[in-house]
């Protein structure tokens, strides 16, 4: 069910930030090739065929590799537009400080990769970057507020958090628990010494 976040949390329990970034590179994205070739076969499946100026969907990692070799242009996903992000920013603000709005899967990682490798293919790239940063700032504030509120409550709503945001929270909890265990161990040793 869409309301149950447990499967996502179980999946994230073993996922690090680096793994989230790696998995984002598997996302399909549309390119417009400037070459002709048959299908290419990879472990995750076949892609192609490639025809000049005929859009085709490929994994993001392949799109970046082809772009670096000047073999294609990358078509940014529809959500990486100033119109979509401006509306999403307002939705995120209107949702309140205790709720996250739904965002596309791996949106942060995909955007970062495209900003680094295909800026010239993103219309209004400066505005898009600013809007994405604004959305992330709003979401970061919500995340910090939720984590800060854990001292008063054992609950923290994580519905609609991205994989990267969940990985950051996971890292925070791991570090907090490690510190807790170290402090507990030090306290026990000091009690034994008395």
PDB file of C-alpha atoms in Angstrom:
ATOM      1  CA  UNK A   1       0.000   0.000   0.000  1.00  0.00           C
ATOM      2  CA  UNK A   2       1.131   3.551  -0.654  1.00  0.00           C
ATOM      3  CA  UNK A   3       0.736   4.506   3.023  1.00  0.00           C
ATOM      4  CA  UNK A   4       3.106   1.771   4.197  1.00  0.00           C
ATOM      5  CA  UNK A   5       6.712   2.955   4.196  1.00  0.00           C
ATOM      6  CA  UNK A   6       8.095  -0.162   5.876  1.00  0.00           C
ATOM      7  CA  UNK A   7       9.266  -1.871   2.641  1.00  0.00           C
ATOM      8  CA  UNK A   8      11.146   1.289   1.655  1.00  0.00           C
ATOM      9  CA  UNK A   9      12.737   1.532   5.090  1.00  0.00           C
ATOM     10  CA  UNK A  10      13.784  -2.112   4.991  1.00  0.00           C
ATOM     11  CA  UNK A  11      15.365  -1.536   1.565  1.00  0.00           C
ATOM     12  CA  UNK A  12      17.128   1.596   2.831  1.00  0.00           C
ATOM     13  CA  UNK A  13      18.395  -0.190   5.930  1.00  0.00           C
ATOM     14  CA  UNK A  14      21.148  -1.686   3.804  1.00  0.00           C
ATOM     15  CA  UNK A  15      21.638   1.224   1.385  1.00  0.00           C
ATOM     16  CA  UNK A  16      24.377   3.794   1.807  1.00  0.00           C
ATOM     17  CA  UNK A  17      24.572   7.234   0.198  1.00  0.00           C
ATOM     18  CA  UNK A  18      27.117   5.956  -2.342  1.00  0.00           C
ATOM     19  CA  UNK A  19      24.807   3.068  -3.248  1.00  0.00           C
ATOM     20  CA  UNK A  20      21.876   5.451  -3.742  1.00  0.00           C
ATOM     21  CA  UNK A  21      24.001   7.500  -6.137  1.00  0.00           C
ATOM     22  CA  UNK A  22      25.026   4.339  -7.998  1.00  0.00           C
ATOM     23  CA  UNK A  23      21.434   3.109  -8.287  1.00  0.00           C
ATOM     24  CA  UNK A  24      20.320   6.478  -9.679  1.00  0.00           C
ATOM     25  CA  UNK A  25      22.619   5.909 -12.640  1.00  0.00           C
ATOM     26  CA  UNK A  26      20.424   2.957 -13.618  1.00  0.00           C
ATOM     27  CA  UNK A  27      17.406   5.230 -14.201  1.00  0.00           C
ATOM     28  CA  UNK A  28      16.143   5.363 -17.774  1.00  0.00           C
ATOM     29  CA  UNK A  29      16.466   8.668 -19.585  1.00  0.00           C
ATOM     30  CA  UNK A  30      15.750   9.745 -23.125  1.00  0.00           C
ATOM     31  CA  UNK A  31      18.545  10.702 -25.478  1.00  0.00           C
ATOM     32  CA  UNK A  32      18.667  11.867 -29.078  1.00  0.00           C
ATOM     33  CA  UNK A  33      21.590  10.079 -30.695  1.00  0.00           C
ATOM     34  CA  UNK A  34      23.593  11.529 -33.579  1.00  0.00           C
ATOM     35  CA  UNK A  35      24.808   8.091 -34.695  1.00  0.00           C
ATOM     36  CA  UNK A  36      23.342   4.859 -36.040  1.00  0.00           C
ATOM     37  CA  UNK A  37      23.888   1.510 -34.314  1.00  0.00           C
ATOM     38  CA  UNK A  38      22.018  -1.669 -33.511  1.00  0.00           C
ATOM     39  CA  UNK A  39      20.959  -2.817 -30.071  1.00  0.00           C
ATOM     40  CA  UNK A  40      23.512  -2.859 -27.278  1.00  0.00           C
ATOM     41  CA  UNK A  41      23.275  -5.678 -24.740  1.00  0.00           C
ATOM     42  CA  UNK A  42      24.085  -5.150 -21.065  1.00  0.00           C
ATOM     43  CA  UNK A  43      23.495  -7.125 -17.891  1.00  0.00           C
ATOM     44  CA  UNK A  44      20.400  -5.052 -17.111  1.00  0.00           C
ATOM     45  CA  UNK A  45      19.028  -5.601 -20.649  1.00  0.00           C
ATOM     46  CA  UNK A  46      19.207  -4.420 -24.230  1.00  0.00           C
ATOM     47  CA  UNK A  47      19.016  -0.786 -25.333  1.00  0.00           C
ATOM     48  CA  UNK A  48      18.561   0.622 -28.796  1.00  0.00           C
ATOM     49  CA  UNK A  49      18.607   0.448 -31.706  1.00  0.00           C
ATOM     50  CA  UNK A  50      20.104   3.892 -32.203  1.00  0.00           C
ATOM     51  CA  UNK A  51      19.081   6.033 -35.165  1.00  0.00           C
ATOM     52  CA  UNK A  52      20.139   9.601 -35.890  1.00  0.00           C
ATOM     53  CA  UNK A  53      17.699  12.124 -34.333  1.00  0.00           C
ATOM     54  CA  UNK A  54      15.328   9.351 -33.137  1.00  0.00           C
ATOM     55  CA  UNK A  55      14.803   9.500 -29.346  1.00  0.00           C
ATOM     56  CA  UNK A  56      15.626   6.341 -27.414  1.00  0.00           C
ATOM     57  CA  UNK A  57      15.604   5.473 -23.700  1.00  0.00           C
ATOM     58  CA  UNK A  58      18.870   4.337 -22.113  1.00  0.00           C
ATOM     59  CA  UNK A  59      20.280   4.055 -18.582  1.00  0.00           C
ATOM     60  CA  UNK A  60      21.561   7.382 -17.266  1.00  0.00           C
ATOM     61  CA  UNK A  61      25.145   6.085 -17.041  1.00  0.00           C
ATOM     62  CA  UNK A  62      25.089   5.250 -20.772  1.00  0.00           C
ATOM     63  CA  UNK A  63      23.527   8.604 -21.649  1.00  0.00           C
ATOM     64  CA  UNK A  64      26.358  10.384 -19.806  1.00  0.00           C
ATOM     65  CA  UNK A  65      29.025   8.216 -21.473  1.00  0.00           C
ATOM     66  CA  UNK A  66      27.556   8.929 -24.935  1.00  0.00           C
ATOM     67  CA  UNK A  67      27.198  12.642 -24.158  1.00  0.00           C
ATOM     68  CA  UNK A  68      30.861  12.858 -23.109  1.00  0.00           C
ATOM     69  CA  UNK A  69      31.785  11.352 -26.491  1.00  0.00           C
ATOM     70  CA  UNK A  70      29.478  13.878 -28.223  1.00  0.00           C
ATOM     71  CA  UNK A  71      27.309  11.034 -29.551  1.00  0.00           C
ATOM     72  CA  UNK A  72      23.976  12.345 -28.223  1.00  0.00           C
ATOM     73  CA  UNK A  73      22.045  15.054 -26.501  1.00  0.00           C
ATOM     74  CA  UNK A  74      20.206  14.200 -23.312  1.00  0.00           C
ATOM     75  CA  UNK A  75      16.551  15.079 -22.919  1.00  0.00           C
ATOM     76  CA  UNK A  76      16.006  16.040 -19.286  1.00  0.00           C
ATOM     77  CA  UNK A  77      13.065  14.364 -17.555  1.00  0.00           C
ATOM     78  CA  UNK A  78       9.841  16.446 -17.535  1.00  0.00           C
ATOM     79  CA  UNK A  79      10.213  17.105 -13.799  1.00  0.00           C
ATOM     80  CA  UNK A  80      13.543  18.879 -14.378  1.00  0.00           C
ATOM     81  CA  UNK A  81      11.828  22.015 -15.661  1.00  0.00           C
ATOM     82  CA  UNK A  82      11.250  25.400 -14.074  1.00  0.00           C
ATOM     83  CA  UNK A  83       7.448  25.005 -14.412  1.00  0.00           C
ATOM     84  CA  UNK A  84       7.318  21.657 -12.595  1.00  0.00           C
ATOM     85  CA  UNK A  85       9.813  22.693  -9.916  1.00  0.00           C
ATOM     86  CA  UNK A  86       8.142  26.085  -9.265  1.00  0.00           C
ATOM     87  CA  UNK A  87       4.835  24.283  -8.667  1.00  0.00           C
ATOM     88  CA  UNK A  88       6.557  21.627  -6.530  1.00  0.00           C
ATOM     89  CA  UNK A  89       8.267  24.325  -4.432  1.00  0.00           C
ATOM     90  CA  UNK A  90       4.887  25.912  -3.635  1.00  0.00           C
ATOM     91  CA  UNK A  91       3.404  22.483  -2.890  1.00  0.00           C
ATOM     92  CA  UNK A  92       6.306  21.686  -0.553  1.00  0.00           C
ATOM     93  CA  UNK A  93       5.838  24.967   1.334  1.00  0.00           C
ATOM     94  CA  UNK A  94       2.051  24.474   1.558  1.00  0.00           C
ATOM     95  CA  UNK A  95       2.456  20.921   2.904  1.00  0.00           C
ATOM     96  CA  UNK A  96       3.598  22.269   6.263  1.00  0.00           C
ATOM     97  CA  UNK A  97       6.730  21.587   8.235  1.00  0.00           C
ATOM     98  CA  UNK A  98       5.832  18.009   9.156  1.00  0.00           C
ATOM     99  CA  UNK A  99       5.003  16.560   5.710  1.00  0.00           C
ATOM    100  CA  UNK A 100       7.069  15.870   2.607  1.00  0.00           C
ATOM    101  CA  UNK A 101       5.536  16.023  -0.851  1.00  0.00           C
ATOM    102  CA  UNK A 102       6.120  13.233  -3.323  1.00  0.00           C
ATOM    103  CA  UNK A 103       9.089  13.788  -5.606  1.00  0.00           C
ATOM    104  CA  UNK A 104      10.372  11.706  -8.526  1.00  0.00           C
ATOM    105  CA  UNK A 105      12.534   8.734  -7.566  1.00  0.00           C
ATOM    106  CA  UNK A 106      16.227   9.670  -7.175  1.00  0.00           C
ATOM    107  CA  UNK A 107      15.487  13.264  -8.242  1.00  0.00           C
ATOM    108  CA  UNK A 108      18.479  14.725  -6.390  1.00  0.00           C
ATOM    109  CA  UNK A 109      21.011  12.295  -7.806  1.00  0.00           C
ATOM    110  CA  UNK A 110      19.676  12.424 -11.371  1.00  0.00           C
ATOM    111  CA  UNK A 111      19.600  16.230 -11.312  1.00  0.00           C
ATOM    112  CA  UNK A 112      23.159  16.384  -9.947  1.00  0.00           C
ATOM    113  CA  UNK A 113      24.432  14.041 -12.674  1.00  0.00           C
ATOM    114  CA  UNK A 114      22.651  16.033 -15.386  1.00  0.00           C
ATOM    115  CA  UNK A 115      23.882  19.370 -14.005  1.00  0.00           C
ATOM    116  CA  UNK A 116      27.442  18.029 -14.102  1.00  0.00           C
ATOM    117  CA  UNK A 117      27.252  16.416 -17.531  1.00  0.00           C
ATOM    118  CA  UNK A 118      24.432  17.913 -19.591  1.00  0.00           C
ATOM    119  CA  UNK A 119      23.860  21.512 -18.480  1.00  0.00           C
ATOM    120  CA  UNK A 120      23.619  22.572 -22.111  1.00  0.00           C
ATOM    121  CA  UNK A 121      20.617  20.249 -22.606  1.00  0.00           C
ATOM    122  CA  UNK A 122      18.561  21.680 -19.711  1.00  0.00           C
ATOM    123  CA  UNK A 123      16.422  24.731 -20.603  1.00  0.00           C
ATOM    124  CA  UNK A 124      16.653  27.577 -18.061  1.00  0.00           C
ATOM    125  CA  UNK A 125      19.308  25.618 -16.175  1.00  0.00           C
ATOM    126  CA  UNK A 126      20.167  28.405 -13.707  1.00  0.00           C
ATOM    127  CA  UNK A 127      16.519  28.806 -12.658  1.00  0.00           C
ATOM    128  CA  UNK A 128      16.070  25.032 -12.485  1.00  0.00           C
ATOM    129  CA  UNK A 129      19.121  24.719 -10.220  1.00  0.00           C
ATOM    130  CA  UNK A 130      17.855  27.523  -7.980  1.00  0.00           C
ATOM    131  CA  UNK A 131      14.374  25.993  -7.695  1.00  0.00           C
ATOM    132  CA  UNK A 132      15.796  22.563  -6.927  1.00  0.00           C
ATOM    133  CA  UNK A 133      18.057  24.095  -4.260  1.00  0.00           C
ATOM    134  CA  UNK A 134      15.058  25.943  -2.761  1.00  0.00           C
ATOM    135  CA  UNK A 135      13.055  22.703  -2.614  1.00  0.00           C
ATOM    136  CA  UNK A 136      15.975  20.891  -1.022  1.00  0.00           C
ATOM    137  CA  UNK A 137      16.399  23.660   1.556  1.00  0.00           C
ATOM    138  CA  UNK A 138      12.703  23.388   2.493  1.00  0.00           C
ATOM    139  CA  UNK A 139      12.956  19.590   2.751  1.00  0.00           C
ATOM    140  CA  UNK A 140      16.215  19.807   4.743  1.00  0.00           C
ATOM    141  CA  UNK A 141      14.513  22.171   7.197  1.00  0.00           C
ATOM    142  CA  UNK A 142      11.648  19.677   7.604  1.00  0.00           C
ATOM    143  CA  UNK A 143      14.104  16.824   8.097  1.00  0.00           C
ATOM    144  CA  UNK A 144      16.140  18.728  10.729  1.00  0.00           C
ATOM    145  CA  UNK A 145      12.971  19.831  12.485  1.00  0.00           C
ATOM    146  CA  UNK A 146      11.686  16.247  12.537  1.00  0.00           C
ATOM    147  CA  UNK A 147      14.980  14.876  13.829  1.00  0.00           C
ATOM    148  CA  UNK A 148      15.207  17.664  16.410  1.00  0.00           C
ATOM    149  CA  UNK A 149      11.693  16.835  17.603  1.00  0.00           C
ATOM    150  CA  UNK A 150      12.680  13.257  18.418  1.00  0.00           C
ATOM    151  CA  UNK A 151      13.691  14.333  21.921  1.00  0.00           C
ATOM    152  CA  UNK A 152      10.008  15.090  22.604  1.00  0.00           C
ATOM    153  CA  UNK A 153       8.494  12.285  20.543  1.00  0.00           C
ATOM    154  CA  UNK A 154       9.529   8.882  19.252  1.00  0.00           C
ATOM    155  CA  UNK A 155       7.881   9.556  15.872  1.00  0.00           C
ATOM    156  CA  UNK A 156       9.236  11.173  12.734  1.00  0.00           C
ATOM    157  CA  UNK A 157       7.210  11.115   9.498  1.00  0.00           C
ATOM    158  CA  UNK A 158       9.301   9.866   6.584  1.00  0.00           C
ATOM    159  CA  UNK A 159       6.619   9.338   3.955  1.00  0.00           C
ATOM    160  CA  UNK A 160       7.690  10.712   0.554  1.00  0.00           C
ATOM    161  CA  UNK A 161      11.309  11.204   1.586  1.00  0.00           C
ATOM    162  CA  UNK A 162      13.712  10.443  -1.254  1.00  0.00           C
ATOM    163  CA  UNK A 163      16.196   7.586  -1.177  1.00  0.00           C
ATOM    164  CA  UNK A 164      19.015  10.059  -0.561  1.00  0.00           C
ATOM    165  CA  UNK A 165      17.133  11.753   2.289  1.00  0.00           C
ATOM    166  CA  UNK A 166      16.464   8.363   3.889  1.00  0.00           C
ATOM    167  CA  UNK A 167      20.137   7.437   3.515  1.00  0.00           C
ATOM    168  CA  UNK A 168      21.122  10.698   5.254  1.00  0.00           C
ATOM    169  CA  UNK A 169      18.681  10.009   8.115  1.00  0.00           C
ATOM    170  CA  UNK A 170      19.998   6.450   8.341  1.00  0.00           C
ATOM    171  CA  UNK A 171      23.573   7.727   8.574  1.00  0.00           C
ATOM    172  CA  UNK A 172      22.489  10.195  11.290  1.00  0.00           C
ATOM    173  CA  UNK A 173      20.835   7.412  13.312  1.00  0.00           C
ATOM    174  CA  UNK A 174      23.820   5.093  12.878  1.00  0.00           C
ATOM    175  CA  UNK A 175      26.223   7.789  14.070  1.00  0.00           C
ATOM    176  CA  UNK A 176      23.892   8.668  16.965  1.00  0.00           C
ATOM    177  CA  UNK A 177      23.633   5.042  18.054  1.00  0.00           C
ATOM    178  CA  UNK A 178      27.410   4.579  17.806  1.00  0.00           C
ATOM    179  CA  UNK A 179      27.904   7.653  19.996  1.00  0.00           C
ATOM    180  CA  UNK A 180      25.249   6.404  22.435  1.00  0.00           C
ATOM    181  CA  UNK A 181      26.985   3.013  22.756  1.00  0.00           C
ATOM    182  CA  UNK A 182      30.392   4.657  23.258  1.00  0.00           C
ATOM    183  CA  UNK A 183      28.984   6.939  25.965  1.00  0.00           C
ATOM    184  CA  UNK A 184      27.208   4.027  27.632  1.00  0.00           C
ATOM    185  CA  UNK A 185      30.410   1.995  27.591  1.00  0.00           C
ATOM    186  CA  UNK A 186      32.416   4.913  29.030  1.00  0.00           C
ATOM    187  CA  UNK A 187      29.784   5.436  31.750  1.00  0.00           C
ATOM    188  CA  UNK A 188      29.903   1.754  32.707  1.00  0.00           C
ATOM    189  CA  UNK A 189      33.720   1.812  32.874  1.00  0.00           C
ATOM    190  CA  UNK A 190      33.667   4.920  35.064  1.00  0.00           C
ATOM    191  CA  UNK A 191      31.152   3.275  37.409  1.00  0.00           C
ATOM    192  CA  UNK A 192      33.337   0.162  37.635  1.00  0.00           C
ATOM    193  CA  UNK A 193      36.323   2.329  38.525  1.00  0.00           C
ATOM    194  CA  UNK A 194      34.481   3.884  41.479  1.00  0.00           C
TER     195      UNK A 194
END
